[in-house]
CSV table of C-alpha atoms and ligand atoms in Angstrom, one decimal:
chain,number,residue,atom,x,y,z
A,1,MET,CA,98.2,116.0,116.4
A,2,GLN,CA,96.1,115.7,113.4
A,3,LYS,CA,93.7,112.6,113.0
A,4,ILE,CA,91.7,110.9,110.3
A,5,ASP,CA,89.7,108.0,111.8
A,6,ALA,CA,89.9,105.7,108.6
A,7,HIS,CA,87.2,103.3,109.3
A,8,PHE,CA,83.7,104.6,110.7
A,9,HIS,CA,80.2,104.0,110.0
A,10,VAL,CA,77.2,106.1,110.6
A,11,ASP,CA,73.9,104.4,112.3
A,12,LEU,CA,76.2,101.8,114.0
A,13,GLN,CA,76.0,101.1,117.6
A,14,GLY,CA,73.7,104.2,118.0
A,15,ILE,CA,75.7,106.9,116.4
A,16,ASP,CA,74.1,109.2,114.3
A,17,ALA,CA,75.6,111.8,112.3
A,18,GLY,CA,75.4,114.7,115.0
A,19,GLN,CA,77.0,112.2,117.6
A,20,MET,CA,79.6,111.5,115.1
A,21,ILE,CA,80.9,114.9,114.8
A,22,GLU,CA,80.7,115.2,118.8
A,23,TYR,CA,82.9,112.1,119.0
A,24,MET,CA,85.0,113.4,116.4
A,25,ASP,CA,85.3,117.2,118.3
A,26,ASN,CA,86.1,115.4,121.5
A,27,HIS,CA,88.8,113.0,120.1
A,28,ASP,CA,90.4,116.0,118.0
A,29,ILE,CA,89.9,113.6,114.6
A,30,GLU,CA,89.9,116.2,111.8
A,31,LYS,CA,88.2,113.7,109.2
A,32,CYS,CA,86.5,110.5,108.9
A,33,TRP,CA,86.3,107.9,106.2
A,34,LEU,CA,82.6,106.8,106.3
A,35,LEU,CA,81.9,103.4,105.0
A,36,THR,CA,78.7,101.2,104.0
A,37,TRP,CA,78.1,97.4,104.4
A,38,GLU,CA,76.1,96.2,101.1
A,39,GLU,CA,75.1,92.5,100.8
A,40,LYS,CA,72.5,91.5,98.3
A,41,LYS,CA,72.1,88.0,99.8
A,42,PRO,CA,73.6,87.8,103.2
A,43,PRO,CA,74.0,84.1,104.0
A,44,ILE,CA,72.8,84.7,107.8
A,45,ASP,CA,70.3,87.6,108.3
A,46,SER,CA,71.4,88.0,112.0
A,47,ILE,CA,75.2,88.8,111.1
A,48,TYR,CA,74.3,91.4,108.4
A,49,GLN,CA,73.3,95.0,109.3
A,50,PRO,CA,72.8,97.2,106.2
A,51,LEU,CA,74.9,100.3,106.3
A,52,PRO,CA,73.4,102.1,103.1
A,53,PRO,CA,75.2,104.6,100.9
A,54,GLU,CA,72.3,107.1,101.3
A,55,LYS,CA,73.1,107.6,104.8
A,56,VAL,CA,76.8,108.1,104.3
A,57,PHE,CA,76.3,110.9,101.7
A,58,GLU,CA,73.4,112.5,103.8
A,59,ALA,CA,76.0,112.8,106.5
A,60,TYR,CA,78.6,114.2,103.9
A,61,GLU,CA,76.3,116.7,102.8
A,62,GLN,CA,75.7,117.8,106.1
A,63,HIS,CA,79.7,117.9,107.0
A,64,PRO,CA,81.5,118.2,103.8
A,65,ASP,CA,84.8,119.2,105.5
A,66,ARG,CA,84.5,116.3,107.9
A,67,ILE,CA,83.5,113.3,105.7
A,68,ILE,CA,85.2,111.3,103.4
A,69,PRO,CA,82.4,109.5,101.7
A,70,PHE,CA,82.9,105.7,100.6
A,71,TYR,CA,80.9,102.9,99.1
A,72,ALA,CA,81.3,99.3,98.3
A,73,PRO,CA,78.2,98.1,96.4
A,74,ASP,CA,77.5,94.6,96.4
A,75,PRO,CA,79.6,93.0,93.5
A,76,LYS,CA,76.3,91.5,92.3
A,77,THR,CA,74.9,94.8,91.6
A,78,ASP,CA,73.7,95.4,88.1
A,79,ASN,CA,75.1,98.5,86.5
A,80,LEU,CA,77.9,98.4,89.0
A,81,GLU,CA,79.8,100.8,86.8
A,82,LYS,CA,77.2,103.3,86.3
A,83,LYS,CA,76.6,103.2,89.9
A,84,ILE,CA,80.2,104.1,90.6
A,85,ARG,CA,80.4,106.7,88.1
A,86,GLN,CA,77.0,108.6,89.5
A,87,TYR,CA,78.4,108.4,93.2
A,88,LYS,CA,82.0,109.4,91.9
A,89,GLU,CA,80.2,113.0,90.5
A,90,ASN,CA,78.6,113.2,94.1
A,91,GLY,CA,81.9,113.1,95.7
A,92,LEU,CA,82.8,109.2,96.3
A,93,LYS,CA,86.4,108.9,97.2
A,94,GLY,CA,86.8,105.3,98.1
A,95,CYS,CA,85.3,101.7,98.0
A,96,GLY,CA,84.8,100.1,101.3
A,97,GLU,CA,83.8,98.6,103.2
A,98,LEU,CA,83.6,95.5,101.0
A,99,LYS,CA,82.5,92.9,103.3
A,100,VAL,CA,81.0,90.1,101.1
A,101,THR,CA,80.6,86.6,101.0
A,102,HIS,CA,83.2,86.2,97.9
A,103,LYS,CA,86.6,84.8,97.7
A,104,TRP,CA,88.9,87.0,95.8
A,105,GLU,CA,89.3,84.2,93.1
A,106,ASP,CA,85.6,85.1,92.0
A,107,LYS,CA,85.2,86.2,88.5
A,108,ALA,CA,82.7,88.9,90.0
A,109,ILE,CA,85.7,90.2,92.1
A,110,GLU,CA,87.8,90.4,89.0
A,111,ASN,CA,85.0,92.4,87.2
A,112,TYR,CA,84.5,94.5,90.4
A,113,LEU,CA,88.4,95.3,90.8
A,114,ARG,CA,88.5,96.4,87.1
A,115,VAL,CA,85.9,99.3,87.9
A,116,ILE,CA,87.5,100.2,90.6
A,117,ASP,CA,90.5,100.5,89.0
A,118,LYS,CA,89.0,102.7,86.0
A,119,TYR,CA,87.4,104.9,88.7
A,120,ASP,CA,90.9,105.5,90.9
A,121,LEU,CA,89.1,104.4,94.1
A,122,PRO,CA,90.9,102.8,96.8
A,123,LEU,CA,89.5,99.4,98.5
A,124,LEU,CA,88.9,99.1,101.9
A,125,PHE,CA,87.9,95.3,102.8
A,126,HIS,CA,87.2,92.9,105.5
A,127,MET,CA,88.5,89.4,105.8
A,128,GLU,CA,86.6,86.5,107.9
A,129,GLU,CA,86.9,82.8,107.7
A,130,PRO,CA,84.1,80.4,107.0
A,131,ARG,CA,82.7,78.8,110.4
A,132,ARG,CA,79.2,77.3,111.5
A,133,HIS,CA,77.2,79.9,113.2
A,134,TYR,CA,74.7,79.2,115.8
A,135,VAL,CA,71.0,80.7,114.6
A,136,PRO,CA,68.7,80.5,117.9
A,137,GLU,CA,65.1,78.9,117.2
A,138,SER,CA,63.5,81.5,119.8
A,139,GLU,CA,64.0,84.5,122.0
A,140,SER,CA,64.1,82.0,125.2
A,141,LYS,CA,67.0,82.9,127.4
A,142,PHE,CA,68.2,79.1,126.9
A,143,GLU,CA,68.5,80.0,123.6
A,144,LYS,CA,69.9,83.2,123.9
A,145,LEU,CA,72.6,81.5,126.2
A,146,LEU,CA,73.4,79.0,123.8
A,147,GLU,CA,73.8,81.7,120.8
A,148,LYS,CA,76.4,83.6,122.8
A,149,LEU,CA,78.2,80.2,123.9
A,150,MET,CA,78.3,79.2,120.4
A,151,ASN,CA,79.1,82.3,118.4
A,152,GLY,CA,81.9,84.1,120.7
A,153,ALA,CA,81.8,83.8,124.3
A,154,LEU,CA,85.3,83.7,125.9
A,155,ASN,CA,86.9,84.2,122.5
A,156,GLY,CA,85.5,80.6,120.9
A,157,VAL,CA,86.7,78.9,123.9
A,158,THR,CA,82.9,77.8,124.8
A,159,ARG,CA,82.0,76.9,121.7
A,160,HIS,CA,84.9,74.2,121.4
A,161,TYR,CA,84.0,72.9,124.8
A,162,LEU,CA,80.2,72.7,124.0
A,163,THR,CA,80.6,71.1,120.6
A,164,VAL,CA,83.2,68.4,122.1
A,165,PHE,CA,80.9,67.8,125.0
A,166,SER,CA,77.6,67.8,122.7
A,167,ARG,CA,79.4,65.3,120.6
A,168,LYS,CA,80.6,62.8,123.2
A,169,THR,CA,77.6,62.8,125.6
A,170,SER,CA,74.8,63.2,122.6
A,171,ILE,CA,73.3,65.6,125.0
A,172,LEU,CA,72.3,68.9,123.0
A,173,LYS,CA,74.2,67.2,119.9
A,174,ASP,CA,71.4,66.9,117.5
A,175,HIS,CA,70.0,70.3,118.7
A,176,ILE,CA,73.3,72.2,118.1
A,177,GLU,CA,73.8,70.6,114.7
A,178,ASN,CA,70.2,71.4,113.6
A,179,HIS,CA,70.6,74.9,114.6
A,180,GLN,CA,74.0,75.6,112.9
A,181,GLU,CA,74.3,77.5,109.6
A,182,TYR,CA,77.3,77.5,107.2
A,183,PHE,CA,78.8,80.9,107.0
A,184,PRO,CA,81.0,81.0,103.8
A,185,GLY,CA,83.4,84.0,104.9
A,186,TYR,CA,84.2,87.4,103.5
A,187,LEU,CA,87.4,87.3,101.1
A,188,TYR,CA,89.4,85.2,103.1
A,189,ASP,CA,91.5,83.5,100.6
A,190,PHE,CA,94.9,85.2,101.1
A,191,SER,CA,96.7,83.5,98.2
A,192,ASN,CA,94.2,84.7,95.5
A,193,LEU,CA,94.4,88.1,97.4
A,194,GLU,CA,98.3,88.2,96.7
A,195,LYS,CA,97.4,87.4,93.0
A,196,ARG,CA,95.0,90.6,92.8
A,197,LEU,CA,97.7,92.7,94.2
A,198,LYS,CA,100.0,91.6,91.3
A,199,GLN,CA,97.2,91.9,88.7
A,200,PHE,CA,96.1,95.4,89.9
A,201,PRO,CA,98.9,97.5,90.8
A,202,GLY,CA,96.9,100.5,90.3
A,203,ILE,CA,94.3,99.7,93.2
A,204,ASP,CA,95.6,100.6,96.8
A,205,PHE,CA,94.2,97.6,99.1
A,206,ILE,CA,93.5,98.4,102.8
A,207,GLY,CA,92.8,94.8,104.8
A,208,HIS,CA,91.2,94.8,108.1
A,209,GLY,CA,89.2,92.3,110.1
A,210,PRO,CA,89.6,89.1,112.3
A,211,HIS,CA,91.1,86.8,109.3
A,212,PHE,CA,93.5,89.8,108.4
A,213,TRP,CA,94.6,90.5,111.9
A,214,ASN,CA,94.5,86.8,113.0
A,215,ASN,CA,97.5,86.6,110.5
A,216,ILE,CA,99.9,88.9,112.2
A,217,SER,CA,101.3,85.6,113.5
A,218,ARG,CA,101.9,82.5,111.8
A,219,GLU,CA,100.8,80.3,114.6
A,220,GLN,CA,97.2,79.9,114.7
A,221,SER,CA,95.0,78.1,117.2
A,222,ASP,CA,91.9,76.8,115.9
A,223,ILE,CA,90.1,77.2,118.8
A,224,LEU,CA,90.2,81.0,119.4
A,225,ILE,CA,88.2,83.9,117.3
A,226,HIS,CA,90.8,86.2,117.9
A,227,GLN,CA,94.3,84.8,118.3
A,228,LYS,CA,95.9,85.6,121.6
A,229,GLY,CA,99.6,85.8,123.3
A,230,ARG,CA,102.8,86.2,122.3
A,231,PHE,CA,104.6,84.8,119.1
A,232,ASP,CA,107.7,84.1,117.6
A,233,GLU,CA,106.9,84.5,113.8
A,234,PHE,CA,105.0,87.1,111.7
A,235,GLY,CA,102.3,85.7,109.4
A,236,ILE,CA,101.4,86.4,106.0
A,237,ILE,CA,100.3,90.2,106.3
A,238,ASP,CA,103.9,91.3,107.4
A,239,ARG,CA,105.1,89.9,104.2
A,240,LEU,CA,102.4,91.3,102.0
A,241,LEU,CA,102.7,94.9,103.4
A,242,THR,CA,106.5,94.5,102.8
A,243,HIS,CA,106.2,93.4,99.1
A,244,TYR,CA,103.3,95.1,97.8
A,245,GLU,CA,103.8,98.8,97.3
A,246,ASN,CA,99.6,99.2,97.0
A,247,PHE,CA,99.0,97.3,100.1
A,248,TYR,CA,97.9,98.5,103.4
A,249,CYS,CA,96.0,98.1,106.7
A,250,ASP,CA,93.6,99.5,109.1
A,251,ILE,CA,93.7,98.9,112.7
A,252,SER,CA,90.2,99.5,113.8
A,253,GLY,CA,87.8,97.1,115.3
A,254,LYS,CA,88.6,94.5,118.0
A,255,SER,CA,90.5,92.3,115.8
A,256,GLY,CA,93.0,95.1,115.0
A,257,PHE,CA,93.5,96.2,118.8
A,258,ASN,CA,93.9,92.7,119.7
A,259,ALA,CA,96.4,92.0,117.3
A,260,LEU,CA,98.6,95.0,118.1
A,261,SER,CA,98.3,94.5,121.9
A,262,ARG,CA,98.5,90.6,122.3
A,263,ASP,CA,102.4,90.8,122.4
A,264,HIS,CA,103.5,94.5,122.7
A,265,ASP,CA,107.1,93.8,121.6
A,266,LYS,CA,105.8,92.6,118.6
A,267,GLY,CA,103.3,95.2,118.1
A,268,ARG,CA,105.9,97.7,118.2
A,269,LEU,CA,107.8,96.0,115.8
A,270,PHE,CA,105.5,95.8,113.4
A,271,LEU,CA,104.4,99.6,113.4
A,272,GLU,CA,108.0,100.3,113.3
A,273,LYS,CA,108.3,98.5,109.9
A,274,HIS,CA,104.8,99.2,108.1
A,275,TYR,CA,104.2,102.6,109.8
A,276,ASN,CA,103.9,104.1,106.2
A,277,LYS,CA,101.2,101.5,105.4
A,278,ILE,CA,99.0,101.8,108.6
A,279,LEU,CA,95.8,103.6,108.9
A,280,PHE,CA,94.5,104.5,112.3
A,281,GLY,CA,90.5,103.7,112.8
A,282,THR,CA,88.1,102.5,115.2
A,283,ASP,CA,85.2,101.0,113.7
A,284,ASN,CA,82.8,102.7,116.0
A,285,THR,CA,84.3,100.4,119.0
A,286,GLY,CA,85.3,103.1,121.3
A,287,MET,CA,88.1,101.5,122.2
A,288,ASP,CA,91.6,103.6,122.9
A,289,PHE,CA,93.2,103.1,119.7
A,290,GLU,CA,95.2,106.4,120.1
A,291,GLY,CA,96.2,105.2,123.6
A,292,LEU,CA,97.6,102.0,122.4
A,293,ILE,CA,99.4,103.4,119.4
A,294,ARG,CA,101.0,106.0,121.7
A,295,SER,CA,101.9,103.3,124.2
A,296,PHE,CA,104.5,102.1,121.9
A,297,GLY,CA,106.7,105.3,121.8
A,298,LEU,CA,107.1,105.7,118.1
A,299,PRO,CA,108.8,108.9,116.9
A,300,LYS,CA,106.8,111.9,115.8
A,301,GLU,CA,107.0,111.5,112.2
A,302,LYS,CA,105.8,107.8,112.3
A,303,LEU,CA,102.9,108.6,114.4
A,304,LYS,CA,101.9,111.3,112.1
A,305,LYS,CA,101.9,109.1,109.3
A,306,ILE,CA,99.8,106.6,111.0
A,307,PHE,CA,97.5,109.0,112.5
A,308,PHE,CA,96.9,111.2,109.4
A,309,GLU,CA,99.2,111.3,106.5
A,310,ASN,CA,98.7,107.8,105.4
A,311,ALA,CA,95.0,107.8,104.9
A,312,ASP,CA,95.2,111.6,103.6
A,313,ALA,CA,97.6,110.4,100.9
A,314,LEU,CA,95.4,107.6,99.9
A,315,ILE,CA,92.4,109.7,98.8
A,316,ARG,CA,94.3,112.7,97.3
A,317,GLU,CA,93.6,112.8,93.2
B,401,ZN,ZN1,83.5,98.5,109.3
């Protein structure tokens, strides 16, 4: 079956352009959407990895029949429109990955959407909630361990208990407080996203990221980074995908994989309902997304949509 990987990066996880084509050949992936990441002022340096458009277009020039070039300039960029126009003349097909510490309500985002709309580009974006992030003071083993425990080990469970423990006992309390920095989140305000979906019906929005996918369920735990386990009711993404013709999602990343596999029955129902809005993608994770999608036993017509046709239709003029 033909496939488009709708979420890929070059020079991420050590995958250069050559290795990317090799990966695509090995997995029968005909094309991929190659995405940038650009933030002018990342709030915490250690969680930002620049993925510049030059690299995307270099790879595109080498493999024009395999790569669909995307670029999401930082919304604070001067001459945004000029930049988009120039890249579009060079073959730009979409805007993404937009992963920036803005909210949908921001004026800068409204202006940004006007430009994207004018140049008729789909917009792929990443949603993540604000949090406090531990920044180690040195390379010591102890600091490395604290960094792990505070920022993601055991899906957020160690962060929770270490915070409670340090507050109760005062052990490490000041140390932890002094080394945590505020991370303001990426585009996480769903209610304003919904307003933008209405305001810009001509833009195809493609959601992704932990905050997006955690909202596959209504119930949420405050402790966990990726929500887990079975659930009763679908959350807001189900409603947005149902109501807005211009709203889509990509399943890439640990967050998408987790959301579809945490409750297999609900995962199947979600794909059955939204098969014409869901895009296959991996985000350089190497996880078996194809196996996961196939495990739901969907009819071939629906699989074709998810693996290829939805992504293909979004970048056709
Ligand atoms: Zn990505």
